[in-house]
Short mmCIF file of C-alpha atoms and ligand atoms in Angstrom, two decimals:
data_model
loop_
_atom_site.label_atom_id
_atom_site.label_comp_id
_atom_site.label_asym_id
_atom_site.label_seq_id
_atom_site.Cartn_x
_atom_site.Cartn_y
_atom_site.Cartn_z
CA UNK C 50 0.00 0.00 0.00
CA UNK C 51 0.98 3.25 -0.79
CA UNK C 52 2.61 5.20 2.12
CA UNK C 53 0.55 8.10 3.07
CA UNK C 54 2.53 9.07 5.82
CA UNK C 55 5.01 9.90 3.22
CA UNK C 56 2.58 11.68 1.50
CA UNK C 57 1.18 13.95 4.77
CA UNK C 58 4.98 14.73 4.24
CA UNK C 59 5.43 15.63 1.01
CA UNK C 60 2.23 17.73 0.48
CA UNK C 61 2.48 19.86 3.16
CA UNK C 62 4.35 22.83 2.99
CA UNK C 63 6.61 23.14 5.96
CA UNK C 64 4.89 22.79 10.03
CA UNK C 65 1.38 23.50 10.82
CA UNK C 66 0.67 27.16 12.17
CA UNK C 67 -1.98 27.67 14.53
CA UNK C 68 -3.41 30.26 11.60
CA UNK C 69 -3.96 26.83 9.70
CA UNK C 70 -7.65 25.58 9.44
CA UNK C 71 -8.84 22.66 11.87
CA UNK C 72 -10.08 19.96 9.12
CA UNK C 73 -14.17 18.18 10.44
CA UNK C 74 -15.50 15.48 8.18
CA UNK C 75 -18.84 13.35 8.50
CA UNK C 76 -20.74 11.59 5.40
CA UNK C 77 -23.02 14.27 5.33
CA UNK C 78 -25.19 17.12 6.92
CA UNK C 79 -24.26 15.58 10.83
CA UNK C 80 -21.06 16.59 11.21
CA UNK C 81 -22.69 19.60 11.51
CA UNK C 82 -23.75 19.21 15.01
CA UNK C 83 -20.01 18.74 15.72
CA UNK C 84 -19.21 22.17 13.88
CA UNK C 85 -21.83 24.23 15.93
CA UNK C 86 -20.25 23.11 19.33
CA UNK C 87 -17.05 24.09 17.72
CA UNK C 88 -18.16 27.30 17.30
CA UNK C 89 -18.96 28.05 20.79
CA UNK C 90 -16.25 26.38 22.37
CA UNK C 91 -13.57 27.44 19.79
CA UNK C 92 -14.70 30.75 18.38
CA UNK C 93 -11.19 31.63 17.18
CA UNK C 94 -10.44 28.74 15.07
CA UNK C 95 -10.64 28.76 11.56
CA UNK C 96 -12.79 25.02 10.03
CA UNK C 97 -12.53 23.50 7.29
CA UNK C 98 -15.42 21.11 6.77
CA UNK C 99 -16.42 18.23 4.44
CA UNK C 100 -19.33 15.84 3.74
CA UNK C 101 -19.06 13.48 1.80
CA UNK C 102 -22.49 13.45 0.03
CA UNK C 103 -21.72 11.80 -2.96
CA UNK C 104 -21.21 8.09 -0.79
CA UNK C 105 -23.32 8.87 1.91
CA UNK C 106 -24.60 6.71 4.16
CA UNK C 107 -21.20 5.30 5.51
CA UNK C 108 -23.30 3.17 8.37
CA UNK C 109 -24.08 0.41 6.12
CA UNK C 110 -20.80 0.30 4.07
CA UNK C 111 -17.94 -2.36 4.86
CA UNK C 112 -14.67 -1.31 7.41
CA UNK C 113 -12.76 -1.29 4.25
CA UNK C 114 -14.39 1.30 2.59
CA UNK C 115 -14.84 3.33 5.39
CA UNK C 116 -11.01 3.47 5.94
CA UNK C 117 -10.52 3.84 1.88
CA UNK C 118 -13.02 7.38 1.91
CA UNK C 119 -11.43 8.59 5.61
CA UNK C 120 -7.79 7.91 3.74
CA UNK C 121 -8.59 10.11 0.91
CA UNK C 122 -10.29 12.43 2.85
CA UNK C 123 -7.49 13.21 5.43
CA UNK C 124 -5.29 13.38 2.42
CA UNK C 125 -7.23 16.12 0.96
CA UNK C 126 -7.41 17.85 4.02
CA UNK C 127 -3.51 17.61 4.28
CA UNK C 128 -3.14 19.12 1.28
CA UNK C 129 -5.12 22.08 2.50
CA UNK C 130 -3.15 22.45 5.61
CA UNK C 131 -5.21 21.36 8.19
CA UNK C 132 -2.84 21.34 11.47
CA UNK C 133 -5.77 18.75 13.11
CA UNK C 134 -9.32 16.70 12.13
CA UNK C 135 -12.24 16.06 13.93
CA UNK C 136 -13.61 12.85 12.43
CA UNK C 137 -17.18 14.20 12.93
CA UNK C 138 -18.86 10.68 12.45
CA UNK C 139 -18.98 8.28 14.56
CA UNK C 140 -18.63 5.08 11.71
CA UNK C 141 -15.17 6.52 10.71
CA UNK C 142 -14.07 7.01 14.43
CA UNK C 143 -15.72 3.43 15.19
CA UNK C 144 -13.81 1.79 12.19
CA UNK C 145 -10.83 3.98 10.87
CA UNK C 146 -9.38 5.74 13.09
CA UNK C 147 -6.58 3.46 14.46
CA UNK C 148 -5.59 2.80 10.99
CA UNK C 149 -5.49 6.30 9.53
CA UNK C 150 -3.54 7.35 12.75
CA UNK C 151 -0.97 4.88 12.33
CA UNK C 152 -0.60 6.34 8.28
CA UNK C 153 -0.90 9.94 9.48
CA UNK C 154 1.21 9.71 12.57
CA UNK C 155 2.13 13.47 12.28
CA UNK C 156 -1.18 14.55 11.86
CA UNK C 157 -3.65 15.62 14.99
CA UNK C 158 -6.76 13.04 14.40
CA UNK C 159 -9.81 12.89 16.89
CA UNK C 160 -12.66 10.54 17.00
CA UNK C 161 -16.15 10.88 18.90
CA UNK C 162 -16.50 8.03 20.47
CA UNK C 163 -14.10 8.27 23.36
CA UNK C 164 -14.97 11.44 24.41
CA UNK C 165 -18.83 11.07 24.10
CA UNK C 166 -18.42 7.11 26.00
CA UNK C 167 -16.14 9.04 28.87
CA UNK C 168 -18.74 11.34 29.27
CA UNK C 169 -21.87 9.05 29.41
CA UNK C 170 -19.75 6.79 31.67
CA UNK C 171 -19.63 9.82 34.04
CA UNK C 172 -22.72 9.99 34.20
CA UNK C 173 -25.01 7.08 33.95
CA UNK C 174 -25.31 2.87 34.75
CA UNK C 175 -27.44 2.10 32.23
CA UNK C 176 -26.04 3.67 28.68
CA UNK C 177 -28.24 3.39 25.41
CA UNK C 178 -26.24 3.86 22.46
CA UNK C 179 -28.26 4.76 19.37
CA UNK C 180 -26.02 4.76 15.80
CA UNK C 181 -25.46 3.53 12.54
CA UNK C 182 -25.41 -0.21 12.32
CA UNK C 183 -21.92 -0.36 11.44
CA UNK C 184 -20.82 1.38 14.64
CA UNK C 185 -23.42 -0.31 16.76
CA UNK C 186 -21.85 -4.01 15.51
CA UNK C 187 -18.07 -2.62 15.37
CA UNK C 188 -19.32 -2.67 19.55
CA UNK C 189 -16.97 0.28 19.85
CA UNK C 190 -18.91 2.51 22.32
CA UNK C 191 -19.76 -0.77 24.65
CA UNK C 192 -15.79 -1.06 24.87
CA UNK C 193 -15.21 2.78 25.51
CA UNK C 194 -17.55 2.79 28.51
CA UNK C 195 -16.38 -0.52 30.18
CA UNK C 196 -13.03 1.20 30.08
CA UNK C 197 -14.18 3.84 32.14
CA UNK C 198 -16.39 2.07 34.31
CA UNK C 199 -16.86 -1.46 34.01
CA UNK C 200 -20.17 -2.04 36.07
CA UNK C 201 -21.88 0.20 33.52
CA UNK C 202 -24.24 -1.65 30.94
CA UNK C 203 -24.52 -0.86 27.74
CA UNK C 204 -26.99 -1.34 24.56
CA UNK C 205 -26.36 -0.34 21.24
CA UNK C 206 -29.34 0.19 18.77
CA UNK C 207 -28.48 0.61 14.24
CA UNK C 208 -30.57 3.06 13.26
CA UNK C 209 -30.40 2.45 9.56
CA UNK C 210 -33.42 4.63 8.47
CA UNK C 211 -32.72 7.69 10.20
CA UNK C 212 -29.53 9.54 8.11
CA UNK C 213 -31.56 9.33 4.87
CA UNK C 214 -34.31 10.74 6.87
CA UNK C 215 -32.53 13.76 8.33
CA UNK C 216 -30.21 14.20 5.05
CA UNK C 217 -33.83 14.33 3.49
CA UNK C 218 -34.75 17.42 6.24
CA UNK C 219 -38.12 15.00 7.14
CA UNK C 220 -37.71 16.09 10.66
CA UNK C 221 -41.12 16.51 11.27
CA UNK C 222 -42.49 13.90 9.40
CA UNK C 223 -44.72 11.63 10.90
CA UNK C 224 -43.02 8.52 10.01
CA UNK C 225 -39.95 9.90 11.60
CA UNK C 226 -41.92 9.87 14.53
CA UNK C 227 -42.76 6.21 14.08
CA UNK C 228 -39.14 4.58 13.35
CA UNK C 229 -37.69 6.71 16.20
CA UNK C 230 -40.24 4.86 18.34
CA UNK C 231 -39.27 1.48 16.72
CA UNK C 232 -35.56 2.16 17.27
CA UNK C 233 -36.06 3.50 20.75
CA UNK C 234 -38.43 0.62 22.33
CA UNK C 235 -36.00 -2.06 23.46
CA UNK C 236 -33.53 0.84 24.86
CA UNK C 237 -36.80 1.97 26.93
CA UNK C 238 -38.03 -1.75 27.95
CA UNK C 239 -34.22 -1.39 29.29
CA UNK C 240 -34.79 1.63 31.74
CA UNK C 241 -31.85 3.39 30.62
CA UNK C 242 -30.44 6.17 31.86
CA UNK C 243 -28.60 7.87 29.24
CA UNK C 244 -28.48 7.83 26.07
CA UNK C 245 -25.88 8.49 23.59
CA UNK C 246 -26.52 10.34 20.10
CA UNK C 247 -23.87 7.63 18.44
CA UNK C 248 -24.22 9.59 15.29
CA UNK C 249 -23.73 12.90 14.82
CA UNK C 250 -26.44 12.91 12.40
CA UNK C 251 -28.55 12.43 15.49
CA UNK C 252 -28.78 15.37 17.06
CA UNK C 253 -30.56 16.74 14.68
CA UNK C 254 -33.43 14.54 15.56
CA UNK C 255 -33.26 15.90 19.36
CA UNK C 256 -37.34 17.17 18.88
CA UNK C 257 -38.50 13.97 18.02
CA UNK C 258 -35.82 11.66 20.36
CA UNK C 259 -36.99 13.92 23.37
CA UNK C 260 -40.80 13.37 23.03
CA UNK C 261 -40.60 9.80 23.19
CA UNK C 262 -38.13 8.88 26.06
CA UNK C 263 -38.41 10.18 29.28
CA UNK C 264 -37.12 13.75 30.73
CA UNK C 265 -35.44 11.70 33.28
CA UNK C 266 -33.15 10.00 30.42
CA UNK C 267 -30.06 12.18 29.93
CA UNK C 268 -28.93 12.42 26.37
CA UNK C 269 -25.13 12.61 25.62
CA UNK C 270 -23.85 14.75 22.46
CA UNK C 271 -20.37 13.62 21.65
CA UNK C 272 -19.57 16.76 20.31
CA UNK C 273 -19.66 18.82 23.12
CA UNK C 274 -16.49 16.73 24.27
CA UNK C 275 -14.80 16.32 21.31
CA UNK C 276 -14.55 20.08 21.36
CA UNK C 277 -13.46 20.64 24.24
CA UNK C 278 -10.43 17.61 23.59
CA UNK C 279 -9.88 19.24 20.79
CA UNK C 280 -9.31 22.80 22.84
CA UNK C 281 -6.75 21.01 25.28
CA UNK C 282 -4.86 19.21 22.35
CA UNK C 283 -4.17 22.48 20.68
CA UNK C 284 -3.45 23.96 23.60
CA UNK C 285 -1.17 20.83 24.31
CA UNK C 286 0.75 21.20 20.85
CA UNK C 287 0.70 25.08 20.74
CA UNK C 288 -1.31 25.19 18.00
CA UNK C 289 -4.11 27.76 18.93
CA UNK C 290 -5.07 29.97 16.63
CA UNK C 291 -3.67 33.61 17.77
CA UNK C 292 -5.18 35.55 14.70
CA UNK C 293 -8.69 36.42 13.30
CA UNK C 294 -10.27 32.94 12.46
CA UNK C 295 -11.15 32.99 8.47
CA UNK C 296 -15.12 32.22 6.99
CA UNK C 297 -15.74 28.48 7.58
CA UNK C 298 -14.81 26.68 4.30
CA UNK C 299 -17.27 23.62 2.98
CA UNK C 300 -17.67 20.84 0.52
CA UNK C 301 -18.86 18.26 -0.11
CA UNK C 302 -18.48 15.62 -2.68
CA UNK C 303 -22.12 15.58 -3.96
CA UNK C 304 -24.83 17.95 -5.04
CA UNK C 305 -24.41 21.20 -2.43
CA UNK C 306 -27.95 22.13 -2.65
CA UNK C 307 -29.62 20.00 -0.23
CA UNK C 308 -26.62 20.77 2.06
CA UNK C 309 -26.83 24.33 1.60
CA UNK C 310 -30.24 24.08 2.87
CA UNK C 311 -30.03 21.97 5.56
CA UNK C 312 -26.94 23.86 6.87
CA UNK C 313 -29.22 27.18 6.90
CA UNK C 314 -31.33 25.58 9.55
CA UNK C 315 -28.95 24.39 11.37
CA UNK C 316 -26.34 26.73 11.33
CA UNK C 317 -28.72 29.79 11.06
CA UNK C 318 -27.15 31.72 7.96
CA UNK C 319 -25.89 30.73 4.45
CA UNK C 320 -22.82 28.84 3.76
CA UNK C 321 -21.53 28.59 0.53
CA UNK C 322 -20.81 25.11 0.22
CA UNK C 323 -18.63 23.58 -3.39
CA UNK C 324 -18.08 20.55 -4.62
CA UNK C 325 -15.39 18.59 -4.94
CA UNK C 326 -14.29 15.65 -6.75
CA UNK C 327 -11.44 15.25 -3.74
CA UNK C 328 -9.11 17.07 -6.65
CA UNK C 329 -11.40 19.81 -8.43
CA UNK C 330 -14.02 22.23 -7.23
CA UNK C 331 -17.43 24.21 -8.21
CA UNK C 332 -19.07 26.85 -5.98
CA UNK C 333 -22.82 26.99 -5.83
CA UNK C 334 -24.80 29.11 -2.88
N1 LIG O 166 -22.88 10.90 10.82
C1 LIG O 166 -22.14 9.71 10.69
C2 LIG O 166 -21.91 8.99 11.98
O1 LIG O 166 -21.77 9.66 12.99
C3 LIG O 166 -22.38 8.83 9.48
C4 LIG O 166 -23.77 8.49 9.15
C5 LIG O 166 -23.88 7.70 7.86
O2 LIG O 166 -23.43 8.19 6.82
O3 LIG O 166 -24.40 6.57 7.89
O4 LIG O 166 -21.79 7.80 12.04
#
């Protein structure tokens, strides 16, 4: 295999400067979620985000394509100078990231599930774990938790039908409504506690999630953690950024309308969002 260590190398232009963008990436619109916490816990930073649209959902692909798109991905955002990356989805962190950190070893990379398991682990014995089924049978967040306290217990739901649904914007559809209830049932039959978003997709379904399980439950968002990691890391390398932090750049690898869109609700103003074949780009907003 090609050695893209060597590449991280070769295509960047001399150390990373804390001027330099912080890289996110998700399959999609959820990543998002991670990007708005980033904004309030890192105001001064200037982002860099992807989606990757184009091969979206990445919760019922294979381990091997998941590491594949992440690969190409981080090698893009090497190539734009990005002195760290927030893997904003919680497949990639569940099944790449050891293996891109071993072929990126100079590179910054954080995942979401450690930080989002320690902090559920803090605070509750009896941990749902909703996701994409690829995370939710890689067992990832089960592990994380048991590492931080081992008499929690832990169940972990695949969601499959809920990123189309949000990357649709059918929030407040009705049949939303009725698969969240599916999903959610055996994690309620459970009495649980807390309960993790396990995709970052899924906090955009918060509305719906919190009218069917009870105000007692405490719901976990990963990215309020991975932000804040990702504030003592730079702080850790000196990497912080000390100047004016630039407009937040996006892509993604698919058609940018529907992103555009969803992004305006989410983020509350309009991006300008191009695409980009990984290699060439087009603006459109
Ligand atoms: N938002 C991503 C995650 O956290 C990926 C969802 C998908 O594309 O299936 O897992």
């Amino acid at each position: 295999m090609k050695n893209l260590a060597e590449n991280f190398g070769c295509s960047r232009s001399g150390t990373p400067n804390g001027s330099d963008p912080i890289g996110l990436f998700d399959s999609g619109v959820g990543g998002l979620t991670v990007l708005r916490e980033m904004y309030r816990q890192l105001p001064n930073e200037s982002l860099l985000y992807f989606g990757d649209t184009a091969r979206l959902p990445y919760g019922t692909r294979s381990q091997c394509e998941i590491i594949q798109f992440v690969r190409e991905i981080l090698h893009w955002m090497v190539e734009r100078r990005a002195k760290m990356v927030i893997m904003a989805c919680n497949t990639s962190s569940a099944l790449a990231i050891e293996t891109v950190r071993q072929e990126f070893p100079s590179l910054p990379i954080l995942g979401v599930i450690l930080p989002g398991a320690s902090a559920a682990a803090r605070q509750g014995k009896r941990i749902g774990v909703i996701s994409t089924p690829a995370t939710a049978a890689s067992d990832a967040y089960r592990q994380a938790i048991l590492e931080v306290d081992s008499t929690a217990e832990v169940w972990q739901i695949g969601c499959p039908e809920f990123v189309p649904l949000i990357e649709q914007g059918r929030i407040d559809d009705p049949y939303t409504y009725k698969v969240a209830q599916t999903y959610l049932q055996p994690l309620l039959d459970r009495n649980i506690d807390t309960l993790i978003y396990g995709c970052t997709h899924y906090p955009h379904l918060a509305p719906v999630l919190k009218s069917i399980v009870p105000s007692s439950v405490q719901f976990i968002d990963p990215a309020v953690s991975v932000a804040k990691a990702a504030s003592q890391e730079l702080e850790i390398l000196g990497l912080r950024n000390l100047q004016s932090p630039l407009p937040t750049q996006f892509y993604v690898s698919g058609d940018p309308q529907p992103f555009v869109e969803v992004a305006r609700k989410w983020l509350g103003h309009h991006t300008i969002v191009q695409q980009v074949a990984l290699s060439e780009s087009v603006a459109v907003g």
